[in-house]
Amino acid sequence: MTDITQVLDSMENALRLQIQAGADRRAAKAEREEDEFKEKLSRAAASKMELEGIAAKVKGSEESVRRDQMMALMMGGF
């Protein structure tokens, strides 16, 4: 090999390493972002379930109040 060939090979290898390092960084960033997105989805699902539970409890309470009012009216002779 001549000196020029060695220099070109060295430059090519350095360029390959830089490209690979950039690809590795982008892949790691994409993986982190995917994990963060999955965590946000999980938190959103948990919040939705909690809100649905609260709504069901409120609805049950409203139905209980209506039932009690109906019973009071029936007992009162109306």
Short mmCIF file of N, CA, C and O in Angstrom, two decimals:
data_model
loop_
_atom_site.label_atom_id
_atom_site.label_comp_id
_atom_site.label_asym_id
_atom_site.label_seq_id
_atom_site.Cartn_x
_atom_site.Cartn_y
_atom_site.Cartn_z
N MET A 1 0.82 -1.19 0.00
CA MET A 1 0.00 0.00 0.00
C MET A 1 0.86 1.25 0.00
O MET A 1 1.87 1.31 0.69
N THR A 2 0.38 2.17 -0.72
CA THR A 2 1.11 3.43 -0.72
C THR A 2 0.59 4.29 0.43
O THR A 2 -0.43 4.00 1.04
N ASP A 3 1.33 5.34 0.68
CA ASP A 3 0.93 6.25 1.76
C ASP A 3 -0.43 6.87 1.50
O ASP A 3 -1.24 7.03 2.43
N ILE A 4 -0.71 7.22 0.27
CA ILE A 4 -1.99 7.85 -0.08
C ILE A 4 -3.12 6.85 0.16
O ILE A 4 -4.18 7.22 0.69
N THR A 5 -2.92 5.60 -0.22
CA THR A 5 -3.94 4.58 -0.02
C THR A 5 -4.22 4.38 1.46
O THR A 5 -5.38 4.26 1.87
N GLN A 6 -3.16 4.39 2.27
CA GLN A 6 -3.33 4.24 3.70
C GLN A 6 -4.11 5.42 4.29
O GLN A 6 -4.99 5.25 5.15
N VAL A 7 -3.81 6.61 3.82
CA VAL A 7 -4.50 7.81 4.30
C VAL A 7 -5.98 7.73 3.91
O VAL A 7 -6.87 8.01 4.73
N LEU A 8 -6.25 7.35 2.67
CA LEU A 8 -7.64 7.24 2.21
C LEU A 8 -8.39 6.16 2.99
O LEU A 8 -9.54 6.35 3.38
N ASP A 9 -7.75 5.01 3.23
CA ASP A 9 -8.37 3.95 4.03
C ASP A 9 -8.66 4.43 5.45
O ASP A 9 -9.73 4.15 6.01
N SER A 10 -7.71 5.15 6.01
CA SER A 10 -7.89 5.67 7.36
C SER A 10 -9.05 6.67 7.40
O SER A 10 -9.89 6.64 8.32
N MET A 11 -9.13 7.53 6.41
CA MET A 11 -10.21 8.51 6.35
C MET A 11 -11.56 7.80 6.16
O MET A 11 -12.56 8.17 6.78
N GLU A 12 -11.58 6.79 5.32
CA GLU A 12 -12.80 6.03 5.08
C GLU A 12 -13.27 5.34 6.36
O GLU A 12 -14.46 5.37 6.71
N ASN A 13 -12.34 4.74 7.08
CA ASN A 13 -12.68 4.07 8.34
C ASN A 13 -13.19 5.07 9.38
O ASN A 13 -14.15 4.80 10.10
N ALA A 14 -12.55 6.23 9.44
CA ALA A 14 -12.99 7.26 10.38
C ALA A 14 -14.40 7.72 10.03
O ALA A 14 -15.24 7.90 10.92
N LEU A 15 -14.66 7.90 8.75
CA LEU A 15 -15.98 8.32 8.31
C LEU A 15 -17.03 7.25 8.63
O LEU A 15 -18.12 7.56 9.11
N ARG A 16 -16.70 5.99 8.41
CA ARG A 16 -17.61 4.89 8.75
C ARG A 16 -17.94 4.89 10.24
O ARG A 16 -19.08 4.71 10.64
N LEU A 17 -16.90 5.09 11.06
CA LEU A 17 -17.11 5.12 12.51
C LEU A 17 -18.00 6.28 12.93
O LEU A 17 -18.87 6.13 13.80
N GLN A 18 -17.81 7.43 12.30
CA GLN A 18 -18.65 8.59 12.61
C GLN A 18 -20.11 8.32 12.22
O GLN A 18 -21.04 8.65 12.97
N ILE A 19 -20.29 7.75 11.05
CA ILE A 19 -21.65 7.44 10.59
C ILE A 19 -22.30 6.43 11.52
O ILE A 19 -23.47 6.58 11.90
N GLN A 20 -21.56 5.40 11.91
CA GLN A 20 -22.10 4.38 12.81
C GLN A 20 -22.43 4.97 14.18
O GLN A 20 -23.46 4.66 14.76
N ALA A 21 -21.56 5.85 14.67
CA ALA A 21 -21.81 6.48 15.97
C ALA A 21 -23.08 7.33 15.91
O ALA A 21 -23.89 7.32 16.84
N GLY A 22 -23.26 8.06 14.81
CA GLY A 22 -24.46 8.86 14.65
C GLY A 22 -25.71 7.98 14.60
O GLY A 22 -26.74 8.30 15.21
N ALA A 23 -25.62 6.88 13.88
CA ALA A 23 -26.75 5.96 13.80
C ALA A 23 -27.06 5.36 15.17
O ALA A 23 -28.23 5.22 15.55
N ASP A 24 -26.03 5.02 15.93
CA ASP A 24 -26.23 4.47 17.28
C ASP A 24 -26.90 5.49 18.20
O ASP A 24 -27.79 5.15 18.97
N ARG A 25 -26.46 6.76 18.09
CA ARG A 25 -27.07 7.81 18.91
C ARG A 25 -28.54 8.00 18.55
O ARG A 25 -29.40 8.14 19.42
N ARG A 26 -28.83 8.02 17.25
CA ARG A 26 -30.23 8.18 16.83
C ARG A 26 -31.08 7.00 17.29
O ARG A 26 -32.22 7.18 17.73
N ALA A 27 -30.54 5.80 17.21
CA ALA A 27 -31.29 4.61 17.65
C ALA A 27 -31.55 4.67 19.15
O ALA A 27 -32.66 4.35 19.60
N ALA A 28 -30.55 5.07 19.92
CA ALA A 28 -30.72 5.17 21.37
C ALA A 28 -31.76 6.25 21.71
O ALA A 28 -32.60 6.06 22.60
N LYS A 29 -31.73 7.37 21.00
CA LYS A 29 -32.69 8.44 21.23
C LYS A 29 -34.10 7.97 20.89
O LYS A 29 -35.04 8.23 21.64
N ALA A 30 -34.24 7.27 19.78
CA ALA A 30 -35.56 6.76 19.38
C ALA A 30 -36.09 5.77 20.41
O ALA A 30 -37.28 5.78 20.75
N GLU A 31 -35.21 4.96 20.95
CA GLU A 31 -35.62 3.99 21.97
C GLU A 31 -36.08 4.70 23.25
O GLU A 31 -37.11 4.34 23.84
N ARG A 32 -35.34 5.73 23.67
CA ARG A 32 -35.73 6.51 24.85
C ARG A 32 -37.09 7.18 24.62
O ARG A 32 -37.95 7.16 25.50
N GLU A 33 -37.25 7.77 23.44
CA GLU A 33 -38.52 8.45 23.14
C GLU A 33 -39.68 7.45 23.10
O GLU A 33 -40.77 7.77 23.56
N GLU A 34 -39.43 6.26 22.58
CA GLU A 34 -40.47 5.23 22.56
C GLU A 34 -40.85 4.82 23.99
O GLU A 34 -42.03 4.69 24.31
N ASP A 35 -39.84 4.64 24.84
CA ASP A 35 -40.10 4.29 26.24
C ASP A 35 -40.89 5.39 26.95
O ASP A 35 -41.82 5.11 27.71
N GLU A 36 -40.51 6.65 26.70
CA GLU A 36 -41.22 7.78 27.31
C GLU A 36 -42.67 7.81 26.82
O GLU A 36 -43.59 8.07 27.61
N PHE A 37 -42.88 7.57 25.53
CA PHE A 37 -44.22 7.56 24.97
C PHE A 37 -45.06 6.46 25.59
O PHE A 37 -46.23 6.67 25.96
N LYS A 38 -44.48 5.27 25.74
CA LYS A 38 -45.21 4.16 26.36
C LYS A 38 -45.57 4.48 27.81
O LYS A 38 -46.66 4.15 28.27
N GLU A 39 -44.67 5.15 28.52
CA GLU A 39 -44.94 5.55 29.90
C GLU A 39 -46.09 6.55 29.95
O GLU A 39 -46.97 6.46 30.80
N LYS A 40 -46.09 7.52 29.02
CA LYS A 40 -47.18 8.49 28.97
C LYS A 40 -48.51 7.80 28.67
O LYS A 40 -49.54 8.14 29.26
N LEU A 41 -48.49 6.84 27.74
CA LEU A 41 -49.71 6.10 27.43
C LEU A 41 -50.21 5.34 28.65
O LEU A 41 -51.41 5.31 28.93
N SER A 42 -49.27 4.75 29.37
CA SER A 42 -49.64 4.00 30.56
C SER A 42 -50.27 4.91 31.61
O SER A 42 -51.29 4.57 32.22
N ARG A 43 -49.66 6.08 31.82
CA ARG A 43 -50.21 7.04 32.79
C ARG A 43 -51.58 7.53 32.34
O ARG A 43 -52.50 7.69 33.16
N ALA A 44 -51.74 7.77 31.04
CA ALA A 44 -53.03 8.23 30.52
C ALA A 44 -54.10 7.16 30.72
O ALA A 44 -55.23 7.47 31.10
N ALA A 45 -53.73 5.91 30.48
CA ALA A 45 -54.70 4.82 30.67
C ALA A 45 -55.09 4.69 32.14
O ALA A 45 -56.27 4.50 32.46
N ALA A 46 -54.12 4.84 33.03
CA ALA A 46 -54.41 4.77 34.46
C ALA A 46 -55.32 5.93 34.87
O ALA A 46 -56.27 5.74 35.64
N SER A 47 -55.05 7.11 34.35
CA SER A 47 -55.89 8.27 34.66
C SER A 47 -57.30 8.06 34.14
O SER A 47 -58.28 8.40 34.82
N LYS A 48 -57.41 7.51 32.94
CA LYS A 48 -58.73 7.26 32.36
C LYS A 48 -59.51 6.27 33.22
O LYS A 48 -60.69 6.48 33.51
N MET A 49 -58.85 5.21 33.66
CA MET A 49 -59.51 4.22 34.50
C MET A 49 -59.96 4.85 35.81
O MET A 49 -61.06 4.58 36.30
N GLU A 50 -59.10 5.69 36.38
CA GLU A 50 -59.45 6.36 37.64
C GLU A 50 -60.66 7.27 37.45
O GLU A 50 -61.59 7.26 38.26
N LEU A 51 -60.67 8.03 36.35
CA LEU A 51 -61.80 8.93 36.09
C LEU A 51 -63.08 8.13 35.84
O LEU A 51 -64.16 8.54 36.29
N GLU A 52 -62.97 7.02 35.13
CA GLU A 52 -64.15 6.19 34.90
C GLU A 52 -64.68 5.63 36.21
O GLU A 52 -65.90 5.54 36.41
N GLY A 53 -63.78 5.26 37.11
CA GLY A 53 -64.19 4.78 38.43
C GLY A 53 -64.90 5.85 39.22
O GLY A 53 -65.94 5.59 39.85
N ILE A 54 -64.38 7.05 39.19
CA ILE A 54 -65.01 8.17 39.90
C ILE A 54 -66.38 8.45 39.30
O ILE A 54 -67.36 8.67 40.02
N ALA A 55 -66.46 8.44 37.96
CA ALA A 55 -67.74 8.70 37.29
C ALA A 55 -68.76 7.64 37.67
O ALA A 55 -69.93 7.95 37.92
N ALA A 56 -68.35 6.38 37.72
CA ALA A 56 -69.27 5.30 38.09
C ALA A 56 -69.75 5.47 39.53
O ALA A 56 -70.92 5.26 39.84
N LYS A 57 -68.83 5.89 40.40
CA LYS A 57 -69.19 6.11 41.80
C LYS A 57 -70.20 7.25 41.93
O LYS A 57 -71.19 7.14 42.67
N VAL A 58 -69.97 8.33 41.19
CA VAL A 58 -70.90 9.47 41.21
C VAL A 58 -72.26 9.04 40.67
O VAL A 58 -73.29 9.36 41.24
N LYS A 59 -72.23 8.30 39.56
CA LYS A 59 -73.50 7.84 38.97
C LYS A 59 -74.24 6.94 39.96
O LYS A 59 -75.46 7.07 40.12
N GLY A 60 -73.52 6.06 40.63
CA GLY A 60 -74.14 5.20 41.63
C GLY A 60 -74.73 6.01 42.77
O GLY A 60 -75.82 5.72 43.27
N SER A 61 -74.02 7.05 43.19
CA SER A 61 -74.52 7.92 44.26
C SER A 61 -75.78 8.64 43.82
O SER A 61 -76.75 8.76 44.59
N GLU A 62 -75.79 9.13 42.58
CA GLU A 62 -76.97 9.83 42.07
C GLU A 62 -78.17 8.88 42.03
O GLU A 62 -79.29 9.26 42.40
N GLU A 63 -77.93 7.66 41.58
CA GLU A 63 -79.01 6.68 41.52
C GLU A 63 -79.52 6.33 42.93
O GLU A 63 -80.73 6.15 43.13
N SER A 64 -78.63 6.28 43.89
CA SER A 64 -79.03 6.01 45.27
C SER A 64 -79.90 7.14 45.81
O SER A 64 -80.91 6.90 46.49
N VAL A 65 -79.52 8.37 45.51
CA VAL A 65 -80.30 9.52 45.97
C VAL A 65 -81.69 9.48 45.34
O VAL A 65 -82.69 9.67 46.03
N ARG A 66 -81.77 9.19 44.03
CA ARG A 66 -83.07 9.10 43.37
C ARG A 66 -83.93 7.99 43.97
O ARG A 66 -85.13 8.17 44.19
N ARG A 67 -83.31 6.86 44.25
CA ARG A 67 -84.03 5.74 44.86
C ARG A 67 -84.57 6.14 46.23
O ARG A 67 -85.72 5.91 46.56
N ASP A 68 -83.70 6.78 47.02
CA ASP A 68 -84.12 7.21 48.37
C ASP A 68 -85.25 8.24 48.28
O ASP A 68 -86.19 8.21 49.08
N GLN A 69 -85.15 9.15 47.32
CA GLN A 69 -86.21 10.15 47.15
C GLN A 69 -87.53 9.48 46.74
O GLN A 69 -88.60 9.83 47.23
N MET A 70 -87.43 8.51 45.84
CA MET A 70 -88.62 7.78 45.40
C MET A 70 -89.24 7.03 46.56
O MET A 70 -90.47 7.05 46.74
N MET A 71 -88.41 6.39 47.36
CA MET A 71 -88.92 5.66 48.53
C MET A 71 -89.60 6.63 49.52
O MET A 71 -90.65 6.32 50.08
N ALA A 72 -89.02 7.79 49.72
CA ALA A 72 -89.59 8.78 50.64
C ALA A 72 -90.94 9.26 50.12
O ALA A 72 -91.89 9.41 50.90
N LEU A 73 -91.04 9.47 48.81
CA LEU A 73 -92.31 9.89 48.23
C LEU A 73 -93.36 8.79 48.36
O LEU A 73 -94.53 9.05 48.69
N MET A 74 -92.95 7.55 48.14
CA MET A 74 -93.88 6.43 48.24
C MET A 74 -94.34 6.24 49.68
O MET A 74 -95.50 5.95 49.94
N MET A 75 -93.43 6.42 50.62
CA MET A 75 -93.75 6.25 52.03
C MET A 75 -94.63 7.41 52.52
O MET A 75 -95.43 7.25 53.42
N GLY A 76 -94.48 8.56 51.88
CA GLY A 76 -95.25 9.73 52.26
C GLY A 76 -96.65 9.70 51.67
O GLY A 76 -97.45 10.59 51.96
N GLY A 77 -96.94 8.75 50.84
CA GLY A 77 -98.27 8.62 50.28
C GLY A 77 -98.50 9.43 49.03
O GLY A 77 -99.63 9.68 48.65
N PHE A 78 -97.46 9.87 48.38
CA PHE A 78 -97.63 10.66 47.17
C PHE A 78 -97.67 9.80 45.96
O PHE A 78 -97.14 8.89 45.65
#
